[in-house]
Short mmCIF file of C-alpha atoms in Angstrom, two decimals:
data_model
loop_
_atom_site.label_atom_id
_atom_site.label_comp_id
_atom_site.label_asym_id
_atom_site.label_seq_id
_atom_site.Cartn_x
_atom_site.Cartn_y
_atom_site.Cartn_z
CA ALA A 8 25.12 -6.21 -29.87
CA GLU A 9 27.47 -5.83 -31.51
CA LEU A 10 27.69 -2.51 -31.59
CA CYS A 11 28.14 -2.72 -27.74
CA LYS A 12 30.92 -5.02 -27.55
CA ILE A 13 33.02 -1.58 -29.06
CA GLN A 14 33.92 1.11 -27.60
CA GLU A 15 33.77 3.39 -30.46
CA GLY A 16 29.59 1.60 -30.63
CA LYS A 17 29.26 2.54 -27.29
CA LYS A 18 30.33 6.04 -27.64
CA LEU A 19 27.77 6.50 -30.01
CA ILE A 20 25.17 5.29 -28.03
CA ILE A 21 25.81 7.70 -26.08
CA ASP A 22 26.60 10.44 -28.18
CA ARG A 23 23.25 9.47 -29.54
CA GLN A 24 20.96 10.53 -26.44
CA ILE A 25 22.71 13.23 -25.74
CA GLY A 26 22.48 14.52 -28.70
CA LYS A 27 25.70 14.86 -29.87
CA ILE A 28 24.84 13.63 -33.13
CA GLY A 29 20.70 13.01 -34.54
CA GLU A 30 19.19 9.89 -35.50
CA ASP A 31 20.81 9.64 -39.07
CA GLU A 32 24.16 10.08 -38.40
CA PHE A 33 23.59 7.28 -35.55
CA LYS A 34 22.23 5.44 -38.30
CA LYS A 35 25.42 5.99 -41.45
CA ARG A 36 28.32 5.52 -38.41
CA THR A 37 26.93 2.89 -37.09
CA LYS A 38 26.77 0.78 -40.25
CA ASP A 39 29.77 1.88 -41.43
CA LEU A 40 31.66 1.20 -38.05
CA LEU A 41 29.97 -2.00 -37.96
CA ARG A 42 31.50 -2.81 -41.73
CA LYS A 43 34.54 -1.76 -40.38
CA GLU A 44 34.82 -4.52 -37.50
CA ASN A 45 32.96 -7.34 -39.26
CA GLY A 46 34.72 -7.18 -42.96
CA GLU A 47 32.94 -5.67 -46.41
CA ASN A 48 30.64 -8.87 -46.38
CA LYS A 49 28.47 -8.06 -43.80
CA GLU A 50 27.89 -4.60 -45.80
CA ASN A 51 24.56 -5.16 -46.44
CA ILE A 52 23.54 -5.34 -42.09
CA GLY A 53 20.27 -4.77 -40.60
CA LEU A 54 20.24 -2.17 -38.26
CA ASP A 55 16.67 -2.80 -37.09
CA ASP A 56 18.67 -6.42 -36.43
CA GLU A 57 21.65 -4.46 -34.61
CA PHE A 58 19.50 -4.32 -31.37
CA ASP A 59 17.57 -7.80 -31.28
CA CYS A 60 20.11 -9.40 -28.73
CA LEU A 61 21.38 -7.13 -26.36
CA LYS A 62 24.35 -8.93 -24.31
CA ASN A 63 27.96 -9.10 -22.89
CA ILE A 64 27.47 -5.20 -22.66
CA THR A 65 30.44 -3.86 -20.36
CA ASN A 66 30.95 -1.08 -18.78
CA LEU A 67 31.35 2.41 -20.35
CA GLU A 68 34.26 3.94 -17.65
CA LYS A 69 34.94 8.23 -16.59
CA SER A 70 36.58 9.54 -19.32
CA SER A 71 37.19 13.16 -20.15
CA GLU A 72 35.20 12.75 -24.39
CA ILE A 73 31.78 12.69 -22.45
CA GLY A 74 32.49 13.68 -19.13
CA THR A 75 29.92 11.19 -17.66
CA SER A 76 30.18 7.38 -16.29
CA VAL A 77 27.13 4.55 -17.70
CA GLU A 78 26.10 1.61 -16.09
CA GLU A 79 25.80 -1.19 -18.03
CA GLU A 80 22.05 -1.75 -17.57
CA THR A 81 21.77 1.83 -18.83
CA LEU A 82 23.67 1.16 -22.50
CA TYR A 83 21.03 -1.71 -22.35
CA ARG A 84 17.87 0.04 -21.70
CA LEU A 85 18.09 2.99 -23.97
CA LEU A 86 18.72 -0.03 -27.30
CA GLU A 87 15.71 -0.35 -25.76
CA TYR A 88 14.22 3.11 -25.66
CA SER A 89 15.51 3.70 -29.05
CA THR A 90 14.18 0.70 -30.56
CA ILE A 91 10.51 1.60 -29.22
CA LYS A 92 10.57 5.17 -30.12
CA ARG A 93 10.98 3.57 -34.16
CA LYS A 94 7.87 2.38 -33.96
CA ILE A 95 5.44 5.67 -33.45
CA VAL A 96 2.33 4.66 -34.90
CA THR A 97 0.30 8.29 -34.25
CA SER A 98 2.75 11.06 -33.01
CA MET A 99 1.79 13.58 -30.86
CA ASP A 100 1.04 16.51 -33.03
CA LYS A 101 -1.30 14.00 -35.33
CA ALA A 102 -3.83 12.86 -32.52
CA ILE A 103 -3.57 17.10 -31.12
CA SER A 104 -4.14 17.69 -34.45
CA ASN A 105 -7.21 14.55 -34.50
CA ALA A 106 -8.86 16.09 -31.01
CA LYS A 107 -9.86 19.21 -32.51
CA LYS A 108 -10.93 17.80 -35.41
CA PHE A 109 -13.01 15.29 -33.18
CA GLY A 110 -14.58 18.11 -31.22
CA GLU A 111 -12.85 16.73 -28.08
CA VAL A 112 -10.61 20.59 -28.30
CA LEU A 113 -11.80 23.95 -29.63
CA ASP A 114 -7.99 24.84 -30.01
CA GLU A 115 -4.75 22.94 -30.25
CA LYS A 116 -3.17 24.98 -26.76
CA GLU A 117 -5.51 23.02 -25.01
CA ILE A 118 -3.65 20.33 -24.80
CA HIS A 119 -0.76 22.68 -25.39
CA THR A 120 -1.77 23.86 -21.95
CA ILE A 121 -2.34 20.22 -20.67
CA LEU A 122 0.73 18.56 -21.55
CA LYS A 123 2.60 21.26 -20.10
CA LYS A 124 1.36 21.00 -16.75
CA LEU A 125 1.88 17.53 -16.81
CA LYS A 126 5.42 17.50 -17.63
CA ILE A 127 5.43 15.63 -20.03
CA GLU A 128 7.34 16.58 -22.80
CA ASN A 129 6.34 14.21 -25.88
CA ILE A 130 3.76 11.73 -26.04
CA ALA A 131 2.96 8.94 -29.18
CA SER A 132 1.49 6.29 -29.46
CA VAL A 133 4.01 2.46 -30.55
CA SER A 134 2.70 -0.46 -32.82
CA ASP A 135 4.69 -3.64 -33.26
CA ILE A 136 6.92 -4.03 -29.78
CA GLU A 137 8.02 -6.84 -29.34
CA ILE A 138 7.40 -7.86 -25.79
CA ILE A 139 9.56 -11.16 -24.55
CA ASN A 140 8.33 -13.29 -20.96
CA THR A 141 10.65 -15.56 -20.34
CA ALA A 142 8.65 -18.16 -16.78
CA TYR A 143 12.36 -20.03 -15.17
CA GLY A 144 11.17 -21.23 -12.20
CA TYR A 145 9.10 -20.66 -9.20
CA THR A 146 9.47 -19.09 -5.57
CA ARG A 147 7.41 -20.45 -2.76
CA LYS A 148 7.47 -18.11 0.29
CA TYR A 149 7.34 -21.17 3.10
CA GLN A 150 8.64 -24.09 2.69
CA ASP A 151 6.04 -25.36 5.51
CA ILE A 152 3.98 -25.62 8.62
CA ASP A 153 7.79 -25.02 10.89
CA GLU A 154 8.91 -21.71 8.64
CA MET A 155 5.85 -19.88 9.59
CA LYS A 156 7.07 -20.18 12.98
CA THR A 157 10.03 -18.93 12.94
CA GLU A 158 10.94 -14.98 12.58
CA LYS A 159 14.10 -15.97 11.11
CA LYS A 160 14.22 -13.81 8.03
CA GLU A 161 15.36 -16.46 5.22
CA PRO A 162 15.52 -15.55 1.33
CA LEU A 163 13.52 -16.32 -1.38
CA VAL A 164 15.20 -19.28 -2.91
CA LEU A 165 14.20 -20.03 -6.97
CA ARG A 166 13.71 -23.11 -7.96
CA SER A 167 14.16 -23.55 -11.45
CA PHE A 168 11.80 -26.09 -13.15
CA ARG A 169 12.43 -29.46 -14.28
CA ASN A 170 15.25 -30.60 -16.24
CA TYR A 171 13.26 -32.95 -18.69
CA LEU A 172 16.71 -33.52 -21.06
CA ASN A 173 19.08 -34.03 -18.18
CA ASN A 174 21.43 -32.01 -19.66
CA GLY A 175 22.46 -29.84 -17.02
CA ILE A 176 20.27 -27.34 -18.44
CA PRO A 177 17.00 -25.82 -16.92
CA ASN A 178 13.79 -25.30 -18.74
CA PHE A 179 13.52 -22.42 -19.73
CA TYR A 180 8.74 -21.35 -21.02
CA ASN A 181 8.90 -18.52 -23.09
CA ILE A 182 6.24 -15.71 -24.48
CA ARG A 183 6.93 -13.39 -28.04
CA THR A 184 4.45 -11.48 -28.06
CA LYS A 185 3.86 -8.63 -30.07
CA THR A 186 1.91 -5.49 -29.37
CA GLU A 187 1.30 -2.01 -28.68
CA GLY A 188 1.83 0.96 -26.49
CA ILE A 189 1.72 4.79 -25.17
CA ILE A 190 5.51 6.58 -24.41
CA ILE A 191 5.52 9.45 -22.87
CA ASP A 192 8.51 12.09 -22.17
CA ILE A 193 8.40 13.78 -18.76
CA ASN A 194 10.72 17.02 -19.97
CA LYS A 195 14.16 16.03 -18.33
CA ARG A 196 14.53 19.84 -17.10
CA GLU A 197 11.65 19.65 -15.31
CA ILE A 198 12.85 16.81 -12.95
CA TYR A 199 15.98 18.61 -12.43
CA ASN A 200 14.52 21.54 -12.11
CA TYR A 201 12.24 19.00 -8.79
CA LEU A 202 15.26 17.82 -7.69
CA ARG A 203 17.12 21.49 -7.31
CA GLU A 204 14.02 22.68 -6.00
CA THR A 205 13.77 19.71 -3.42
CA TYR A 206 17.49 19.42 -2.41
CA GLU A 207 18.91 22.73 -3.03
CA SER A 208 18.14 24.21 0.20
CA SER A 209 17.69 21.20 2.34
CA LYS A 210 20.34 19.11 1.34
CA LYS A 211 22.68 21.27 0.08
CA PHE A 212 23.29 20.00 -2.81
CA VAL A 213 25.17 22.04 -5.58
CA PHE A 214 22.81 22.36 -8.94
CA LYS A 215 23.99 23.55 -12.45
CA ASP A 216 22.97 25.97 -14.64
CA LEU A 217 23.02 23.15 -17.82
CA ASN A 218 22.81 23.55 -21.64
CA ASP A 219 20.23 20.55 -23.17
CA GLU A 220 24.03 18.42 -23.98
CA GLU A 221 24.93 18.99 -20.60
CA LEU A 222 21.40 17.98 -19.44
CA ASN A 223 21.39 14.41 -21.24
CA LYS A 224 24.77 13.71 -19.17
CA TRP A 225 23.06 14.38 -16.52
CA PHE A 226 20.63 12.45 -16.75
CA LEU A 227 23.26 9.22 -17.67
CA ASP A 228 25.81 10.19 -15.07
CA SER A 229 25.93 6.98 -12.21
CA THR A 230 26.27 9.38 -9.43
CA HIS A 231 23.55 11.13 -10.00
CA ILE A 232 21.11 8.49 -12.14
CA ASN A 233 21.71 4.91 -11.14
CA THR A 234 20.33 1.97 -12.35
CA ARG A 235 21.35 -0.94 -9.88
CA LEU A 236 19.64 1.05 -7.01
CA VAL A 237 16.61 0.13 -8.70
CA LYS A 238 16.57 -4.10 -6.98
CA LYS A 239 12.72 -5.65 -7.99
CA PHE A 240 11.38 -6.35 -4.97
CA GLU A 241 12.93 -4.26 -1.93
CA GLU A 242 12.17 -0.69 -2.21
CA ILE A 243 15.42 2.77 -2.87
CA ASP A 244 17.10 2.45 -0.08
CA THR A 245 18.04 5.84 1.35
CA GLU A 246 19.03 5.84 4.76
CA ASN A 247 21.98 6.61 4.12
CA GLY A 248 22.06 10.13 3.17
CA ASN A 249 23.75 9.38 -0.24
CA MET A 250 22.60 12.47 -2.87
CA THR A 251 23.12 10.25 -5.59
CA ASN A 252 20.57 7.91 -3.63
CA LEU A 253 18.02 10.47 -3.43
CA TYR A 254 18.28 11.92 -7.21
CA THR A 255 17.40 8.42 -8.36
CA LYS A 256 14.95 7.26 -6.28
CA CYS A 257 13.01 10.83 -6.22
CA VAL A 258 13.53 10.48 -10.19
CA TYR A 259 12.19 7.15 -10.27
CA SER A 260 9.56 6.92 -7.77
CA LEU A 261 8.32 10.50 -9.87
CA LEU A 262 8.93 8.30 -13.21
CA HIS A 263 6.79 5.23 -11.51
CA THR A 264 3.93 6.73 -10.02
CA ILE A 265 3.47 8.75 -13.17
CA SER A 266 3.18 5.80 -15.36
CA HIS A 267 0.43 4.43 -12.74
CA MET A 268 -1.35 7.68 -13.33
CA PHE A 269 -1.84 6.81 -16.50
CA ILE A 270 -3.07 3.42 -16.48
CA ASN A 271 -5.14 3.12 -13.84
CA THR A 272 -6.53 6.63 -16.78
CA ILE A 273 -6.63 4.32 -19.95
CA SER A 274 -7.43 0.97 -18.52
CA LYS A 275 -10.75 3.00 -18.56
CA TYR A 276 -10.33 4.23 -22.15
CA CYS A 277 -9.28 1.50 -23.67
CA GLY A 278 -11.87 -1.43 -21.93
CA LEU A 279 -8.87 -2.64 -20.77
CA ASP A 280 -8.48 -4.06 -17.36
CA LYS A 281 -5.20 -2.68 -15.26
CA GLY A 282 -3.81 -6.02 -15.23
CA SER A 283 -3.78 -6.79 -18.86
CA LEU A 284 -2.10 -3.81 -19.49
CA SER A 285 1.97 -3.47 -18.52
CA GLU A 286 5.20 -0.93 -17.32
CA MET A 287 8.77 -0.13 -18.70
CA ILE A 288 9.89 3.01 -16.62
CA PHE A 289 13.40 4.30 -18.65
CA LEU A 290 14.60 5.87 -16.16
CA ASN A 291 17.94 7.50 -18.16
CA ALA A 292 16.35 8.94 -20.44
CA GLY A 293 13.11 10.22 -18.41
CA ALA A 294 10.95 7.84 -19.87
CA ILE A 295 7.42 5.38 -19.64
CA LEU A 296 6.26 2.94 -21.39
CA ILE A 297 2.82 1.73 -21.47
CA TYR A 298 1.78 -1.25 -23.28
CA SER A 299 -0.71 -3.95 -23.77
CA LYS A 300 0.42 -8.09 -22.40
CA THR A 301 -2.00 -9.34 -24.27
CA ASN A 302 -2.54 -10.21 -28.27
CA GLN A 303 -6.25 -8.96 -28.01
CA GLY A 304 -4.91 -5.14 -26.66
CA ALA A 305 -2.95 -5.40 -29.60
CA VAL A 306 -5.37 -7.07 -31.66
CA LEU A 307 -8.39 -4.48 -31.22
CA GLY A 308 -5.77 -1.74 -30.97
CA ALA A 309 -6.72 -0.84 -28.29
CA LEU A 310 -4.28 1.58 -26.62
CA THR A 311 -3.78 3.39 -30.29
CA GLN A 312 -7.36 4.52 -30.46
CA THR A 313 -7.04 5.70 -27.33
CA PHE A 314 -4.47 7.97 -27.83
CA ASP A 315 -6.02 8.56 -31.41
CA LYS A 316 -8.92 9.66 -30.60
CA ARG A 317 -9.06 10.34 -26.82
CA LEU A 318 -6.57 12.46 -26.43
CA TYR A 319 -7.31 15.41 -24.22
CA GLY A 320 -9.88 13.38 -22.29
CA MET A 321 -7.50 10.88 -21.58
CA LEU A 322 -4.72 13.23 -19.60
CA ASN A 323 -6.94 15.65 -18.26
CA ASP A 324 -8.18 12.49 -16.05
CA VAL A 325 -5.10 11.12 -15.71
CA TYR A 326 -4.61 14.19 -13.37
CA ARG A 327 -8.24 14.08 -11.87
CA ASP A 328 -8.87 10.55 -11.15
CA ASN A 329 -6.32 9.70 -9.16
CA ALA A 330 -5.79 13.42 -7.27
CA ILE A 331 -8.14 11.81 -4.66
CA CYS A 332 -7.58 8.39 -2.80
CA ALA A 333 -10.25 7.03 -1.38
CA PHE A 334 -8.31 6.64 1.57
CA ASP A 335 -7.13 10.67 1.47
CA PRO A 336 -6.47 12.45 3.66
CA LEU A 337 -4.98 8.22 5.56
CA CYS A 338 -3.64 7.24 2.50
CA MET A 339 -1.64 10.23 2.31
CA ASP A 340 -0.97 10.72 5.51
CA THR A 341 0.13 7.78 6.32
CA THR A 342 1.60 5.91 3.37
CA ASN A 343 2.81 8.02 1.46
CA GLY A 344 -0.01 8.40 -0.99
CA SER A 345 0.21 5.00 -1.81
CA CYS A 346 -2.25 2.18 -1.63
CA CYS A 347 -4.42 -0.65 -2.68
CA ALA A 348 -7.50 1.95 -3.54
CA CYS A 349 -5.11 4.67 -5.80
CA SER A 350 -1.62 3.07 -7.30
CA TYR A 351 -1.12 -0.22 -6.90
CA LEU A 352 -1.81 -2.10 -9.51
CA ASP A 353 -1.50 -6.61 -9.81
CA GLU A 354 2.41 -7.20 -8.52
CA VAL A 355 2.26 -9.16 -12.57
CA ALA A 356 1.21 -5.26 -14.27
CA CYS A 357 4.23 -3.72 -12.29
CA GLU A 358 7.39 -3.74 -13.21
CA HIS A 359 8.99 -2.98 -9.28
CA PHE A 360 6.12 -4.49 -7.14
CA ASN A 361 4.10 -1.94 -6.29
CA LYS A 362 7.64 -0.30 -4.82
CA ASP A 363 9.01 3.30 -5.07
CA LEU A 364 5.26 4.75 -5.30
CA SER A 365 4.00 8.51 -4.29
CA ARG A 366 1.59 10.30 -5.16
CA ARG A 367 2.51 13.54 -2.65
CA LEU A 368 5.21 13.72 -4.75
CA LEU A 369 2.61 14.82 -8.54
CA TYR A 370 0.10 16.29 -6.12
CA GLY A 371 2.24 18.26 -3.38
CA TYR A 372 2.38 17.37 0.81
CA GLU A 373 2.95 19.22 3.76
CA ASP A 374 2.48 17.04 6.46
CA SER A 375 0.45 18.03 9.88
CA GLU A 376 2.86 18.77 12.78
CA SER A 377 6.57 18.11 11.64
CA LYS A 378 5.67 21.59 8.65
CA GLU A 379 8.05 18.96 6.59
CA LYS A 380 6.53 20.75 2.94
CA ILE A 381 6.95 18.26 -0.75
CA ILE A 382 6.56 20.62 -3.56
CA ASN A 383 3.49 19.16 -6.64
CA PHE A 384 5.24 18.03 -9.27
CA TRP A 385 2.69 18.29 -11.35
CA GLU A 386 0.54 21.93 -11.63
CA GLU A 387 -2.81 21.84 -10.73
CA ILE A 388 -5.45 21.63 -13.66
#
């Protein structure tokens, strides 16, 4: 939190994300910066504790030095993402080695091939992830029978829990869970190329050839990917045809759909119900976290064991199990390749209430009447 209150600290977060500095350099400069800001009496401050309370994050305006504009929510999510990445238990290389050791594959190239086809840059199991769920009120769709008879759309009203302490502060109910998960990094260059193929000719949007640092900056720039457009209960609006809206919806829909496809398959392997798993989408990092919402999952090591010993089978089934819906071709033709039989999860398991999902993006689609074609992000396996 202290790091985010100072301009140099915010720049450090950005520099690490775009690859300008490495993790060791980031830690060293962060410690020096915080020591300078807080005085020598705080020289032993723990780096792992610096990000536990993320608040008072201010917008990072455009500057010629970093050439990008980063939203408040983006900085917050980047710190969450980097915190999770420090909790890796089994790396991708170790899981691939295990697959050969346990006889899942004869050659490690088999897994590298399927990872490339699914556009996965890195995948790992993580543990000791702290998730805090907070309930601070409730809503009712209708207050009484008369409201049900009107067509007037009223906003949902959040009613805070009863104040027992009479101090003007509503009650909050919190559950802190130490859990495990699987972190999946989708190849950002493949996402960028997918956007280029989709919009360069159809919308005449300009795409430049970018090096790795420029690519990471591109994903952080709010004029390209804007986290503010992702609202909990609504689809991302693309009616205005705005470039930012289109890019944000496409990238989020890709990540969100991939997340649900993984949850569908992982639940089959780990023995936990789909409703016991959940997701975090790191939009600007091009990453997904699938984690267990229950303490039982972490105690059993369900996700970790699945990743350690069944990586190849899991990746294969992520593609094959979700390619066809029970309601196809109706699902693909009329509901954008998303329905209760394929993509939908329990709303408590989905961070976006089953909005912005489309199997069309992953497997491709062509409208029989308009001949409009959506290219496939995943290659055929």
